[in-house]
Amino acid sequence: MAAKKIKPCEWCGKMHEVRMADLKRGWGRFCSKTCKAMKQEKRTGQNAAYHARQERRENGGEFVYVGGFGPWDDHKDC
């Protein structure tokens, strides 16, 4: 059986069991994928930036071409 260690989650502090092999890889820092995702979001802000882009697109704040297909098709004779 694999050697294990009891360790606190770096996000919520909950104690969880981690395999020693995973600790050596640098894994096992969080008790769940949710805690890992929350820590990563705080560090990078990627999810918030994604949702801001989605909201701008839904509100028509991004590229809108009327009467054409955009600058990548301007050279074509329609």
Tab-separated table of C-alpha atoms in Angstrom:
chain	number	residue	atom	x	y	z
A	1	MET	CA	0.000	0.000	0.000
A	2	ALA	CA	1.210	3.513	-0.807
A	3	ALA	CA	2.614	5.677	1.972
A	4	LYS	CA	0.348	8.605	2.819
A	5	LYS	CA	0.478	11.792	4.817
A	6	ILE	CA	-2.279	13.921	6.346
A	7	LYS	CA	-1.925	17.516	5.176
A	8	PRO	CA	-4.057	20.705	5.313
A	9	CYS	CA	-5.552	22.115	2.118
A	10	GLU	CA	-3.821	25.347	1.078
A	11	TRP	CA	-7.166	26.999	0.314
A	12	CYS	CA	-9.723	25.879	2.914
A	13	GLY	CA	-7.476	24.331	5.576
A	14	LYS	CA	-9.371	21.015	5.603
A	15	MET	CA	-7.150	18.040	6.453
A	16	HIS	CA	-6.860	15.473	3.669
A	17	GLU	CA	-4.794	12.385	2.940
A	18	VAL	CA	-2.114	12.656	0.238
A	19	ARG	CA	0.130	9.969	-1.216
A	20	MET	CA	3.841	10.596	-0.647
A	21	ALA	CA	4.520	10.059	-4.365
A	22	ASP	CA	2.105	12.898	-5.148
A	23	LEU	CA	3.779	15.189	-2.609
A	24	LYS	CA	7.147	14.562	-4.259
A	25	ARG	CA	5.622	15.622	-7.596
A	26	GLY	CA	4.338	18.821	-6.007
A	27	TRP	CA	0.745	17.608	-6.078
A	28	GLY	CA	-1.636	17.110	-3.172
A	29	ARG	CA	-1.688	20.744	-2.093
A	30	PHE	CA	-5.479	21.002	-2.248
A	31	CYS	CA	-8.281	18.770	-0.965
A	32	SER	CA	-10.399	19.117	-4.139
A	33	LYS	CA	-10.450	20.478	-7.675
A	34	THR	CA	-12.739	23.241	-6.437
A	35	CYS	CA	-10.178	24.495	-3.914
A	36	LYS	CA	-7.433	24.332	-6.549
A	37	ALA	CA	-9.580	26.304	-9.018
A	38	MET	CA	-10.423	28.972	-6.444
A	39	LYS	CA	-6.766	29.475	-5.521
A	40	GLN	CA	-5.778	29.602	-9.207
A	41	GLU	CA	-8.532	32.142	-9.984
A	42	LYS	CA	-7.331	34.387	-7.176
A	43	ARG	CA	-3.773	34.175	-8.507
A	44	THR	CA	-4.460	34.596	-12.242
A	45	GLY	CA	-7.897	36.183	-12.643
A	46	GLN	CA	-8.408	34.189	-15.859
A	47	ASN	CA	-12.013	33.201	-15.189
A	48	ALA	CA	-13.066	36.764	-14.337
A	49	ALA	CA	-11.403	38.034	-17.529
A	50	TYR	CA	-13.170	35.330	-19.556
A	51	HIS	CA	-16.577	36.265	-18.153
A	52	ALA	CA	-15.908	39.967	-18.797
A	53	ARG	CA	-15.118	39.168	-22.461
A	54	GLN	CA	-18.266	37.044	-22.764
A	55	GLU	CA	-20.390	39.840	-21.319
A	56	ARG	CA	-18.923	42.383	-23.760
A	57	ARG	CA	-19.677	40.051	-26.671
A	58	GLU	CA	-23.263	39.509	-25.517
A	59	ASN	CA	-23.788	43.259	-25.200
A	60	GLY	CA	-22.438	43.917	-28.701
A	61	GLY	CA	-19.212	45.489	-27.527
A	62	GLU	CA	-16.947	43.484	-29.793
A	63	PHE	CA	-16.422	43.501	-33.562
A	64	VAL	CA	-19.543	44.015	-35.627
A	65	TYR	CA	-19.325	44.265	-39.425
A	66	VAL	CA	-22.385	45.514	-41.254
A	67	GLY	CA	-22.617	44.949	-44.984
A	68	GLY	CA	-19.582	42.704	-45.234
A	69	PHE	CA	-17.618	39.898	-43.722
A	70	GLY	CA	-14.886	41.963	-42.137
A	71	PRO	CA	-11.482	43.215	-43.258
A	72	TRP	CA	-10.247	39.685	-43.988
A	73	ASP	CA	-12.714	39.474	-46.915
A	74	ASP	CA	-12.422	43.043	-48.264
A	75	HIS	CA	-10.249	41.903	-51.168
A	76	LYS	CA	-12.976	39.610	-52.528
A	77	ASP	CA	-15.505	40.642	-55.176
A	78	CYS	CA	-18.885	39.624	-53.794
